[in-house]
Amino acid sequence: MIQARFPIVARDELAPGTVLLRLRAPALARAARAGQFVHVRCGDSHDPLLRRPISLHRVGVAGADRGGLQPDEVALLLQVVGRGSAWLAQRRLGDELDVLGPLGRGFRPEPKAGHLLLVGGGLGVAPLVMLADEAVRAGLAVTLAMGTRTAAGVFPARLLPEEVEYAVATEDGSLGQKGLVTDLLPALLPWSDQVFACGPWPMLRALRRLLQLTPAKRAQVSLEERMGCGVGVCYGCVVETRHGRRRVCHDGPVFNLDDVVL
Amino acid sequence: MILPPNLSVELAPNHKQGLPLRNPVLTASGTFGYGTEYAALADCQRLGAIICKGTTLEPREGNPQPRLHETAAGLLNSIGLQNIGVRAVVAEKARIWAGWQVPVLVNIAGETVDEFARLAETLDGVPGVAGVEVNISCPNVDAGYVAFGARPETAAAVTRAVVQATDLPVMVKLSPNAPDVVEVARAVEAAGAHSLSLINTILGMAIDLRRRRPVFARATAGLSGPAVKPIALRLVYEVAQAVRVPVVGIGGIATTEDALEFLMAGATAVQVGTASFANPRAAADVVDGLAAFLLREGLQDIHDIIGVALPGRVPEGGLT
Ligand SMILES: Cc1cc2nc3c(=O)[nH]c(=O)nc-3n(C[C@H](O)[C@H](O)[C@H](O)COP(=O)(O)OP(=O)(O)OC[C@H]3O[C@@H](n4cnc5c(N)ncnc54)[C@H](O)[C@@H]3O)c2cc1C
Ligand SMILES: Cc1cc2nc3c(=O)[nH]c(=O)nc-3n(C[C@H](O)[C@H](O)[C@H](O)COP(=O)(O)O)c2cc1C
Ligand code: FES
C-alpha cells in the first residue's frame, strides 16, 4: 500500500460523464492486481472529506497492447455521479491525484480455469478490463459480456485486447443485443470455466439465478459499498455474507458469489 | 546548540506507573484500527499512543447498512461497534503490540457496568496493553439504553468499576451528548479516572430526500470530522478548567494548527480521528508540526503551550 501524488498524463472523454484518466504511477503499477482499487482524494480541502474508491482499470505493461497505455501508467475509468467524481473528471493533464492503494483483494482465477467469462454491468466493466488484460497475457481465453442502457455507455471494443471475445447488450437495442447483459449469458456460460462479475445488485442476483442452474460454475463478484478509510479500520463498508458482515475494502471488493447475501 | 524541543507528556500522573508518552499525539478509537492496518504507510511507532477500535466482551456484528454518510466537512457514522471481541484482541493484537515502541490503549465498550469491569479485568496485565480508554457513550441496558456518559452517576459507576478491576491507567472518554459534560467530567475524575478524553461523536442526522426517511436505520448517527471541531474545543476548554487530571482533546483535528488550539485550550494531548481517512499520515504530520512550531517559537517544552489560552493564564510569547 502506498500513498502518493501521481500526475495525469492522458484524459479521454469516452462518453458524456465517462472519463478515462491515465496516471504515471510506477509504484502503483508494479503492485496493482486486477480487482483491486485505489482510494482517491477529491480536492485539497476538508470538503469533500472522504476519499472515493475507484477500481484499477488497467495497468501498462511493456510489449502488451493495453489501449495505448505505456508501462508505468495506471488507468482509471470514471463516471460522474456526484461531487467527488465530478471533481476528478474535471482534472486536466499534468494535475496530480492523491492516491492511496492498491487496496483490497482482487480477482482470483483458479489455476485450472482456461476460459474466463467476465460480466460487466455499466461501469462495472472497469475492473474487468484489467482482468481481461492479465488473463490474455497468461494465455487464457476470455469472453467479456457487457450491458448498459444505451450504446453511449458501451466500453469501446477498440480499447480491448483483440483476443477478447466481446458480447454487448443494450437496454434500448442501440448496440449489440437488445436486453440485459444477463440475457447474453445462457449462450456463454457453457463454455466458461469461471465467471467474474461487477455491476449493480439486480445484475448479480440475476447472475446467481442463472448459475444455480449450473451449480458447478464458480463465480467471483466485485462489490461496492460506501467507504470511509478504504483500508479496513472503520468498518463502514460491510456487506452481508454467509460468514457474517465483511468489509468490502479489506475482505473484498471481490467475493465468491456463493458467499454473498444478495 | 539547539536541543530538540521536549514533546513528552504524562497522561496518568496519579497512577503508580504513570502513562508517559513521547509526544502528545494519539490516534482516536475506530479510526486507526489496531495500528497494524496503516503500518505500511505511516510510521505509527512515532506517535504518542494508539487507541484501538472499541472492544466488547464478545465479537459484534454492528449495525446494518448504511453506516457512513458524508456531510459538509463532516462524517456521520453508525457502525454499531463491529469488532473482534476482547479475547481476539488479547490473543492476536496485544501480541503484536507487545513488540512495539508505541503504547497502545484498548478502548472498551460495555452495555452494563459489569461488562466494563470484566473487560478491564481481562486486559489487566496483558503485555502490549498500556492502558484502557473507557467509552461511556454506549447505551446502558440496565437504564433504558440511556448512555452511561449522559449522567454523572452512571459515568462515575462505570469509572469506579473499571479502576477497581485493573491496575492499568484508565482514560475515560466523555460523550458530548450529555446535558452537562462538565458535571460528568467532575464525577468521573472523583471516581478515579487517571485522565479524560473528549469528545466522542456528536449525535446528528441526515434525511434521504428520495426515500423521505432518515438516512440511518436508527435515525441518528455520530458526527465527527472538522465540522465538530469548534464544539469539541469549547468542551475541552470548559472541562480543562473543571478538573485536575490530564484532558485529551478529540474532535476534527486534522492539522498541527488544530492540535495547537486544543493544547492551548488546556488539553495535555490530542487524538486524531476521522482526518486519518483522508490522510493516513495526519497524526504523524501533527507530531512533526508540533516540534516545528516549538522550534519556531523558541520554546523548549510542549508544556509551555498547554493551557496558555485558559482564563487567568498570561500567554507567553503570544501577540498582545
Ligand atoms: C471498490 C469500488 C470500486 C469502484 N470503482 C469505480 C470505478 O472504477 N469508477 C467509478 O466511476 N466509480 C467507481 N466506484 C464508485 C465510486 O466510488 C462512487 O461513484 C463515488 O464514490 C461517488 O462519489 P461522488 O462524490 O461522485 O458522489 P456522491 O456525491 O458521494 O454521491 C452521489 C450520489 O450517488 C449515491 N451513491 C454513490 N455511491 C453510492 C453507493 N456506493 N451506494 C449507494 N449510493 C451511492 C449517493 O447517495 C448520491 O445520491 C467504485 C466503488 C467501489 C466501492
Ligand atoms: C468510523 C468511526 C468509528 C468510531 N469508533 C469508535 C469506537 O469504537 N469507540 C470510540 O470510543 N469512539 C469511536 N469513534 C469516535 C472517535 O474516536 C472520535 O471520538 C470522534 O470521531 C471525534 O474525533 P474526529 O472528529 O477526529 O474523528 C469513531 C469514529 C468514527 C468516525
Ligand atoms: S472503508 Fe473503512 S473498513 Fe472499509
XYZ file of C-alpha atoms and ligand atoms in Angstrom:
670
model
C 0.000 0.000 0.000
C 1.306 3.406 -0.938
C 0.011 6.947 -0.712
C 1.400 9.361 -3.264
C 0.522 12.027 -5.802
C 0.609 10.885 -9.403
C 0.318 13.126 -12.495
C -2.434 12.750 -15.062
C -0.780 12.062 -18.415
C -3.865 11.454 -20.535
C -7.534 12.223 -20.321
C -10.193 10.895 -22.633
C -13.913 11.539 -22.511
C -15.347 8.215 -23.701
C -18.926 9.441 -23.400
C -20.615 12.385 -21.667
C -19.818 11.902 -17.977
C -17.457 8.973 -18.560
C -13.778 9.818 -18.387
C -10.690 7.685 -18.812
C -7.704 9.012 -16.869
C -4.156 7.780 -17.221
C -1.735 8.400 -14.379
C 2.007 7.958 -14.442
C 2.316 5.875 -11.314
C 5.189 3.363 -11.453
C 4.954 2.237 -7.826
C 1.215 1.687 -8.136
C 1.539 -0.070 -11.490
C 4.041 -2.547 -10.052
C 1.881 -3.502 -7.079
C -1.571 -3.499 -8.702
C -3.644 -6.670 -9.211
C -6.875 -6.917 -11.193
C -9.902 -6.309 -8.987
C -8.072 -4.086 -6.532
C -8.933 -0.426 -6.171
C -7.441 2.923 -5.185
C -8.838 5.463 -2.737
C -8.576 8.920 -4.271
C -8.733 12.326 -2.661
C -11.210 14.629 -4.432
C -9.889 18.074 -3.577
C -7.396 19.736 -1.278
C -9.785 20.881 1.429
C -11.901 19.146 4.085
C -14.848 19.078 1.738
C -15.498 16.510 0.406
C -13.956 14.955 3.472
C -13.511 11.378 2.328
C -11.577 9.766 -0.463
C -13.512 7.966 -3.210
C -12.864 4.337 -4.155
C -12.100 3.770 -7.847
C -11.209 0.440 -9.431
C -7.885 -0.126 -11.078
C -8.993 -0.229 -14.679
C -5.727 -1.035 -16.414
C -2.006 -1.112 -15.946
C 0.524 -0.565 -18.723
C 2.992 -3.358 -19.450
C 5.909 -3.290 -21.904
C 5.137 -5.247 -25.048
C 1.404 -5.607 -24.404
C -1.273 -3.544 -26.134
C -3.487 -2.136 -23.458
C -5.452 0.579 -25.167
C -2.294 2.650 -25.692
C -1.237 2.554 -22.041
C 2.506 2.988 -21.530
C 4.467 0.954 -18.994
C 4.269 2.570 -15.534
C 0.856 4.016 -16.336
C -2.353 3.219 -14.492
C -5.781 3.902 -15.980
C -8.963 4.766 -14.086
C -12.407 4.792 -15.668
C -14.711 7.297 -14.029
C -18.377 8.004 -14.134
C -19.632 11.324 -12.819
C -22.378 10.689 -10.259
C -21.730 13.370 -7.646
C -19.288 15.921 -6.287
C -16.232 13.745 -5.881
C -16.418 12.066 -9.244
C -17.207 15.422 -10.888
C -14.066 16.927 -9.356
C -11.977 14.007 -10.583
C -13.453 14.201 -14.070
C -12.558 17.900 -14.277
C -8.836 17.354 -13.691
C -6.530 18.324 -16.532
C -3.310 16.946 -17.973
C -0.465 17.493 -15.540
C -2.698 17.756 -12.471
C -1.778 15.324 -9.727
C -4.115 12.971 -7.922
C -3.546 11.942 -4.299
C -3.950 8.185 -4.457
C -3.938 5.517 -1.751
C -3.535 1.968 -2.964
C -3.606 -0.620 -4.302
C -6.257 -1.782 -1.847
C -8.367 -4.868 -1.277
C -8.323 -8.426 -2.541
C -8.663 -8.753 -6.295
C -9.944 -11.440 -8.646
C -8.505 -14.913 -8.130
C -8.746 -17.072 -11.257
C -8.469 -20.752 -10.442
C -5.273 -22.316 -11.802
C -7.223 -24.828 -13.892
C -9.604 -22.296 -15.428
C -8.840 -21.981 -19.135
C -11.796 -19.886 -20.252
C -12.947 -16.904 -18.216
C -16.334 -15.273 -18.623
C -16.386 -11.653 -17.476
C -19.754 -9.996 -16.895
C -19.963 -6.221 -16.566
C -22.995 -4.080 -15.888
C -22.430 -0.432 -16.796
C -19.249 0.940 -15.275
C -18.773 -2.454 -13.620
C -16.729 -3.193 -16.703
C -13.913 -1.019 -15.297
C -12.063 -3.648 -13.199
C -12.910 -6.472 -15.627
C -10.792 -4.958 -18.395
C -7.705 -5.309 -16.227
C -8.600 -8.922 -15.526
C -9.049 -9.464 -19.279
C -5.616 -7.927 -19.919
C -3.948 -10.215 -17.397
C -5.817 -13.335 -18.500
C -4.975 -12.783 -22.170
C -1.328 -12.342 -21.246
C -1.479 -15.611 -19.313
C -2.792 -17.329 -22.448
C -6.355 -17.832 -21.200
C -9.460 -17.490 -23.331
C -11.591 -14.512 -22.309
C -15.158 -13.589 -23.104
C -16.393 -10.202 -21.893
C -20.127 -9.626 -21.741
C -21.190 -6.079 -21.082
C -24.578 -4.485 -20.715
C -25.666 -0.842 -20.466
C -28.730 1.244 -21.108
C -27.616 2.755 -24.414
C -24.767 2.491 -26.894
C -23.056 5.546 -25.370
C -22.232 3.582 -22.228
C -20.634 0.631 -24.001
C -16.900 0.230 -23.443
C -15.238 0.758 -26.846
C -14.227 -2.526 -28.465
C -11.138 -0.872 -29.996
C -9.652 -0.499 -26.494
C -9.879 -4.203 -25.671
C -7.131 -6.733 -26.449
C -8.108 -8.302 -29.757
C -8.000 -11.798 -28.229
C -11.051 -10.956 -26.103
C -14.398 -12.120 -27.388
C -16.774 -9.211 -26.745
C -20.548 -9.514 -26.379
C -22.708 -6.452 -25.864
C -26.306 -5.878 -24.801
C -28.084 -2.535 -24.535
C -31.482 -1.993 -22.979
C -32.631 0.175 -25.883
C -31.078 -2.068 -28.513
C -28.884 0.750 -29.885
C -25.850 -1.560 -29.896
C -25.500 -5.331 -29.695
C -28.370 -7.460 -28.492
C -31.426 -5.671 -27.075
C -31.846 -6.526 -23.428
C -29.807 -7.072 -20.288
C -26.296 -8.428 -20.024
C -27.640 -11.480 -18.241
C -29.692 -12.277 -21.356
C -26.352 -12.943 -23.098
C -25.192 -15.451 -20.534
C -27.128 -18.639 -21.327
C -25.197 -18.851 -24.599
C -21.839 -18.015 -22.993
C -21.909 -19.877 -19.692
C -21.469 -23.409 -21.070
C -18.044 -22.501 -22.497
C -16.683 -20.841 -19.413
C -14.755 -22.368 -16.530
C -15.110 -19.460 -14.135
C -17.219 -16.305 -14.032
C -16.176 -12.826 -12.841
C -18.758 -10.095 -12.496
C -19.100 -6.475 -11.456
C -22.278 -4.469 -11.676
C -25.445 -3.447 -9.888
C -27.156 -5.746 -7.380
C -30.040 -6.748 -9.701
C -27.481 -7.993 -12.208
C -25.692 -10.010 -9.542
C -28.993 -11.531 -8.406
C -29.879 -12.496 -11.971
C -26.405 -13.985 -12.382
C -26.857 -16.077 -9.264
C -30.205 -17.391 -10.540
C -28.576 -18.418 -13.818
C -25.676 -20.063 -12.040
C -27.995 -22.067 -9.822
C -28.879 -23.992 -12.963
C -25.205 -24.920 -13.414
C -24.011 -25.390 -9.837
C -20.502 -26.449 -10.816
C -19.799 -22.988 -12.212
C -17.939 -20.774 -9.754
C -18.287 -17.004 -9.794
C -16.489 -14.115 -8.147
C -18.098 -10.709 -7.897
C -16.695 -7.286 -7.139
C -18.958 -5.371 -4.749
C -19.395 -1.680 -3.968
C -20.258 -0.025 -0.705
C -19.761 3.460 0.674
C -16.269 3.754 2.103
C -14.567 5.718 4.811
C -10.987 4.609 5.311
C -10.627 2.102 2.452
C -8.118 0.071 4.472
C -10.254 -1.874 6.942
C -10.188 0.265 10.065
C -13.588 1.984 10.120
C -15.995 -0.903 9.372
C -18.063 1.466 7.247
C -18.176 -0.644 4.102
C -19.500 -4.006 5.261
C -21.697 -6.313 3.200
C -23.696 -9.296 4.404
C -22.023 -12.613 3.697
C -22.685 -16.155 4.831
C -19.749 -15.722 7.195
C -21.126 -12.504 8.701
C -20.601 -8.844 7.848
C -17.392 -8.427 5.869
C -15.514 -5.289 4.820
C -15.596 -4.617 1.081
C -12.317 -2.705 1.253
C -10.388 -5.333 3.164
C -12.048 -8.731 2.705
C -13.147 -7.768 -0.835
C -14.049 -5.989 -3.040
C -14.018 -9.382 -4.764
C -16.077 -12.080 -3.034
C -17.257 -15.537 -4.010
C -20.790 -15.036 -5.292
C -21.911 -18.017 -3.206
C -20.832 -16.259 -0.010
C -22.666 -13.002 -0.651
C -26.159 -12.458 0.758
C -27.863 -10.702 -2.140
C 23.382 24.124 20.109
C 19.611 23.966 19.819
C 18.112 20.998 21.622
C 15.067 19.395 20.020
C 12.026 20.557 21.965
C 10.550 18.218 24.555
C 7.199 16.878 23.380
C 6.718 14.246 26.083
C 3.656 14.332 28.296
C 2.319 12.273 31.202
C -1.292 11.176 30.890
C -1.690 9.437 34.265
C 0.214 11.406 36.908
C -1.943 9.896 39.685
C -1.224 6.328 38.594
C 1.652 4.393 40.142
C 3.458 3.629 36.861
C 2.022 6.603 35.052
C 1.387 6.754 31.316
C 4.338 8.648 29.844
C 4.099 9.402 26.122
C 6.937 10.629 23.923
C 4.597 13.141 22.335
C 1.008 14.297 22.793
C -0.458 12.903 19.559
C -2.672 9.819 19.684
C -4.976 8.174 17.163
C -8.681 8.044 18.035
C -10.586 4.824 18.549
C -12.335 3.431 15.484
C -10.275 5.475 13.056
C -6.922 3.682 13.186
C -7.935 0.051 13.633
C -5.391 -1.879 15.670
C -2.467 0.203 14.446
C -1.422 -2.590 12.105
C -3.516 -1.602 9.091
C -1.722 1.665 8.406
C 1.719 0.350 9.382
C 2.949 0.238 5.776
C 2.075 3.902 5.259
C 2.536 5.882 8.387
C 5.268 5.222 10.888
C 2.954 4.656 13.821
C 5.878 3.981 16.175
C 6.481 7.730 16.117
C 3.082 8.518 17.569
C 2.408 9.276 21.218
C -0.005 6.364 21.523
C -2.553 4.394 19.549
C -6.070 3.764 20.769
C -7.593 0.693 19.185
C -11.107 0.059 17.908
C -13.863 -0.069 20.547
C -13.734 -3.551 22.061
C -16.573 -5.532 23.621
C -16.619 -8.788 25.606
C -17.968 -10.773 22.655
C -17.331 -10.105 18.965
C -20.017 -7.829 17.493
C -21.515 -7.636 14.011
C -22.558 -3.993 14.333
C -25.371 -2.207 12.513
C -26.779 -2.903 9.040
C -26.016 -0.520 6.165
C -25.968 2.407 5.746
C -23.154 3.065 8.180
C -21.498 6.186 6.780
C -22.813 9.438 5.400
C -20.633 12.355 4.446
C -21.760 15.855 5.426
C -20.160 19.276 4.912
C -16.611 18.720 6.276
C -18.084 16.013 8.471
C -18.916 12.338 8.672
C -21.958 10.696 10.231
C -21.340 7.118 11.324
C -23.491 4.355 12.679
C -21.061 1.444 12.794
C -22.549 -0.157 15.898
C -19.224 -1.207 17.369
C -18.444 -4.037 14.998
C -15.302 -5.552 16.497
C -13.463 -8.826 17.035
C -14.059 -9.014 20.797
C -11.646 -8.748 23.702
C -10.375 -12.339 23.559
C -9.173 -11.891 19.972
C -7.658 -8.532 20.892
C -5.648 -10.192 23.645
C -4.693 -13.261 21.615
C -3.990 -11.678 18.227
C -3.372 -7.954 18.594
C -1.736 -7.447 22.001
C 0.921 -9.995 20.991
C 1.921 -7.663 18.165
C 1.715 -4.516 20.299
C 3.995 -6.065 22.909
C 6.857 -5.709 20.435
C 6.078 -2.081 19.679
C 7.625 1.090 20.979
C 4.358 2.998 20.785
C 1.960 2.354 23.677
C -1.488 1.034 22.750
C -4.600 1.694 24.793
C -7.628 -0.530 24.370
C -10.914 1.319 24.001
C -13.574 -0.679 25.875
C -17.344 -0.628 25.476
C -19.992 -2.419 27.521
C -23.715 -2.452 27.987
C -23.609 -2.944 31.751
C -21.238 -1.783 34.479
C -20.278 -5.410 34.998
C -19.302 -5.817 31.341
C -16.952 -2.840 31.626
C -15.400 -4.362 34.752
C -14.907 -7.732 33.070
C -13.317 -6.077 30.044
C -10.888 -4.177 32.279
C -10.101 -7.353 34.219
C -9.418 -9.291 31.015
C -6.946 -6.653 29.847
C -5.203 -6.282 33.196
C -1.564 -7.326 32.980
C -1.736 -8.269 29.295
C 1.661 -7.498 27.695
C 1.217 -4.938 24.940
C -1.723 -3.169 26.597
C -0.618 0.165 28.077
C -3.984 1.319 29.342
C -7.701 1.434 28.719
C -9.919 4.132 27.335
C -13.482 3.762 28.573
C -16.158 4.575 26.015
C -19.068 5.714 28.170
C -21.113 6.816 25.168
C -22.540 3.287 24.990
C -26.192 2.727 25.825
C -26.771 1.384 29.343
C -29.002 -1.663 29.030
C -29.958 -1.515 32.719
C -31.099 2.095 32.441
C -33.347 2.099 29.408
C -30.468 2.451 26.928
C -29.567 5.943 28.091
C -25.817 6.323 27.573
C -23.643 5.814 30.672
C -21.976 9.070 29.787
C -25.181 11.080 29.863
C -25.301 11.298 33.681
C -22.643 11.915 36.304
C -23.823 8.968 38.475
C -23.716 6.279 35.774
C -20.477 7.645 34.320
C -18.915 7.524 37.782
C -20.201 3.995 38.401
C -18.502 2.711 35.227
C -15.285 4.554 36.046
C -15.159 3.170 39.593
C -15.772 -0.374 38.384
C -13.028 -0.154 35.749
C -10.455 1.423 38.069
C -11.106 -1.336 40.613
C -10.881 -4.092 38.009
C -7.474 -3.206 36.591
C -4.105 -1.784 37.569
C -3.816 -0.173 34.143
C -4.089 3.583 33.668
C -7.712 4.473 32.931
C -8.716 7.224 30.497
C -12.447 7.914 30.401
C -13.851 9.169 27.106
C -16.669 11.635 27.559
C -19.719 11.989 25.394
C -20.612 15.473 24.124
C -24.256 14.422 24.188
C -24.518 14.688 27.980
C -26.695 17.565 29.188
C -23.830 18.745 31.408
C -20.452 17.471 30.234
C -18.554 19.366 32.942
C -20.557 17.685 35.707
C -19.863 14.289 34.160
C -16.159 15.170 33.950
C -16.036 16.093 37.635
C -17.845 12.894 38.625
C -15.539 10.725 36.531
C -12.457 12.386 37.999
C -13.779 11.862 41.527
C -14.414 8.206 40.683
C -10.719 7.687 39.987
C -10.136 8.269 36.264
C -6.461 8.984 35.551
C -7.299 11.143 32.555
C -10.281 12.257 30.474
C -10.627 12.291 26.717
C -13.254 14.207 24.787
C -15.222 14.348 22.593
C -16.826 11.245 21.221
C -19.099 11.835 18.223
C -21.989 14.300 18.417
C -25.466 12.968 17.695
C -26.690 14.176 14.332
C -28.766 13.001 11.428
C -29.433 13.258 7.708
C -32.530 12.744 5.588
C -32.604 10.782 2.354
C -34.630 13.078 0.093
C -35.534 10.326 -2.317
C -36.884 7.961 0.330
C -38.108 10.818 2.538
C -36.729 8.909 5.509
C -33.721 9.338 7.767
C -30.588 8.023 6.047
C -29.783 5.794 9.023
C -31.950 2.955 10.296
C -31.629 4.305 13.834
C -32.356 7.825 12.531
C -29.448 9.398 14.421
C -25.728 8.812 13.961
C -22.448 10.181 15.324
C -20.919 13.246 13.696
C -17.136 13.630 13.505
C -14.564 15.471 11.431
C -13.642 19.149 11.002
C -17.313 20.118 11.312
C -17.287 19.315 15.070
C -14.013 20.991 15.996
C -15.343 24.260 17.463
C -17.759 22.353 19.692
C -15.084 19.919 20.820
C -12.714 22.778 21.537
C -15.283 24.593 23.664
C -15.936 21.442 25.705
C -12.218 20.772 26.223
C -11.757 24.364 27.345
C -14.574 24.017 29.883
C -13.561 20.607 31.189
C -9.878 21.553 31.465
C -10.881 24.295 33.894
C -13.006 21.938 35.991
C -10.629 19.000 36.582
C -7.007 18.412 37.593
C -6.354 15.187 35.701
C -4.983 15.494 32.155
C -7.520 16.140 29.414
C -7.064 14.690 25.929
C -8.709 16.725 23.166
C -10.532 14.983 20.297
C -12.758 16.276 17.526
C -11.980 17.351 13.999
C -8.234 17.562 14.465
C -6.557 17.307 11.064
C -3.587 19.681 11.219
C -0.919 20.982 13.572
C -2.887 24.212 13.964
C -5.955 22.269 15.079
C -3.869 20.373 17.641
C -2.307 23.599 18.910
C -5.727 25.080 19.534
C -6.680 22.120 21.723
C -3.373 22.196 23.605
C -3.704 25.924 24.245
C -7.287 25.349 25.382
C -5.985 23.065 28.116
C -5.578 19.640 26.550
C -2.411 17.783 27.572
C -2.643 15.669 24.426
C -4.844 15.227 21.360
C -6.297 12.403 19.305
C -6.542 12.460 15.517
C -9.644 10.646 14.245
C -11.568 10.979 11.004
C -8.734 13.010 9.457
C -6.686 9.808 9.108
C -9.118 8.526 6.468
C -8.181 11.294 4.034
C -4.585 11.475 5.233
C -3.256 8.347 6.957
C -0.193 10.353 7.948
C -2.219 13.118 9.624
C -1.230 12.122 13.169
C 2.454 11.724 12.284
C 2.331 15.074 10.471
C 0.976 16.705 13.642
C 3.897 15.268 15.661
C 6.347 16.875 13.241
C 4.316 20.060 13.109
C 4.282 20.490 16.880
C 8.059 20.090 17.078
C 8.491 22.614 14.264
C 6.129 25.057 15.974
C 8.034 24.920 19.275
C 11.347 25.435 17.483
C 9.987 28.344 15.519
C 8.587 29.944 18.655
C 11.786 29.362 20.604
C 10.008 27.146 23.153
C 11.714 24.146 24.739
C 8.759 22.220 26.026
C 5.246 21.401 24.867
C 4.065 22.282 28.372
C 4.912 25.894 27.519
C 1.803 25.982 25.371
C -0.554 23.606 27.194
C -3.387 25.624 28.671
C -1.974 29.027 27.777
C -5.355 30.139 26.431
C -7.192 29.326 29.651
C -8.639 32.242 31.638
C -6.160 33.676 34.118
C -3.099 32.442 32.200
C -0.823 35.091 30.757
C 0.085 33.967 27.257
C 3.864 33.673 26.855
C 5.329 34.801 23.600
C 1.915 35.397 22.080
C 0.958 38.669 20.485
C -0.582 41.062 22.942
C -14.498 -0.941 -4.777
C -15.154 0.146 -5.569
C -14.721 0.393 -6.850
C -15.294 1.426 -7.597
N -14.820 1.651 -8.855
C -15.305 2.677 -9.563
C -14.769 2.970 -10.848
O -13.863 2.309 -11.340
N -15.258 4.045 -11.500
C -16.260 4.828 -10.964
O -16.652 5.800 -11.611
N -16.804 4.556 -9.771
C -16.346 3.510 -9.052
N -16.872 3.243 -7.811
C -17.980 4.070 -7.317
C -17.447 5.393 -6.809
O -16.675 5.176 -5.669
C -18.616 6.315 -6.463
O -19.320 6.603 -7.637
C -18.117 7.601 -5.867
O -17.637 7.366 -4.578
C -19.227 8.621 -5.771
O -18.689 9.793 -5.211
P -19.286 11.216 -5.588
O -18.712 12.197 -4.644
O -19.108 11.466 -7.022
O -20.814 11.009 -5.342
P -21.625 11.397 -4.048
O -21.920 12.853 -4.133
O -20.967 10.878 -2.861
O -22.928 10.551 -4.353
C -23.715 10.820 -5.497
C -24.991 10.024 -5.439
O -24.718 8.647 -5.595
C -25.119 7.927 -4.436
N -24.122 6.896 -4.216
C -22.835 6.950 -4.599
N -22.190 5.812 -4.275
C -23.078 5.031 -3.672
C -23.021 3.742 -3.109
N -21.890 3.016 -3.118
N -24.133 3.230 -2.547
C -25.268 3.940 -2.525
N -25.380 5.168 -3.063
C -24.312 5.712 -3.630
C -25.186 8.933 -3.337
O -26.094 8.603 -2.321
C -25.660 10.161 -4.096
O -27.045 10.143 -4.306
C -16.338 2.214 -7.044
C -16.774 1.954 -5.752
C -16.195 0.946 -5.015
C -16.667 0.688 -3.627
C -15.965 5.376 11.855
C -15.763 5.773 13.286
C -15.720 4.791 14.267
C -15.555 5.141 15.609
N -15.489 4.157 16.550
C -15.306 4.492 17.853
C -15.205 3.486 18.850
O -15.258 2.285 18.564
N -15.044 3.869 20.152
C -14.962 5.189 20.497
O -14.803 5.492 21.676
N -15.026 6.167 19.570
C -15.191 5.845 18.261
N -15.257 6.847 17.315
C -15.149 8.257 17.728
C -13.745 8.802 17.512
O -12.786 8.088 18.263
C -13.679 10.295 17.890
O -14.002 10.451 19.248
C -14.634 11.143 17.065
O -14.692 10.676 15.746
C -14.277 12.616 17.043
O -12.975 12.823 16.536
P -12.652 13.173 14.978
O -13.535 14.313 14.604
O -11.207 13.497 14.959
O -12.971 11.937 14.217
C -15.421 6.508 15.968
C -15.460 7.483 14.969
C -15.618 7.141 13.641
C -15.654 8.208 12.600
S -13.953 1.649 4.261
Fe -13.263 1.573 6.305
S -13.428 -0.544 6.717
Fe -13.853 -0.445 4.614
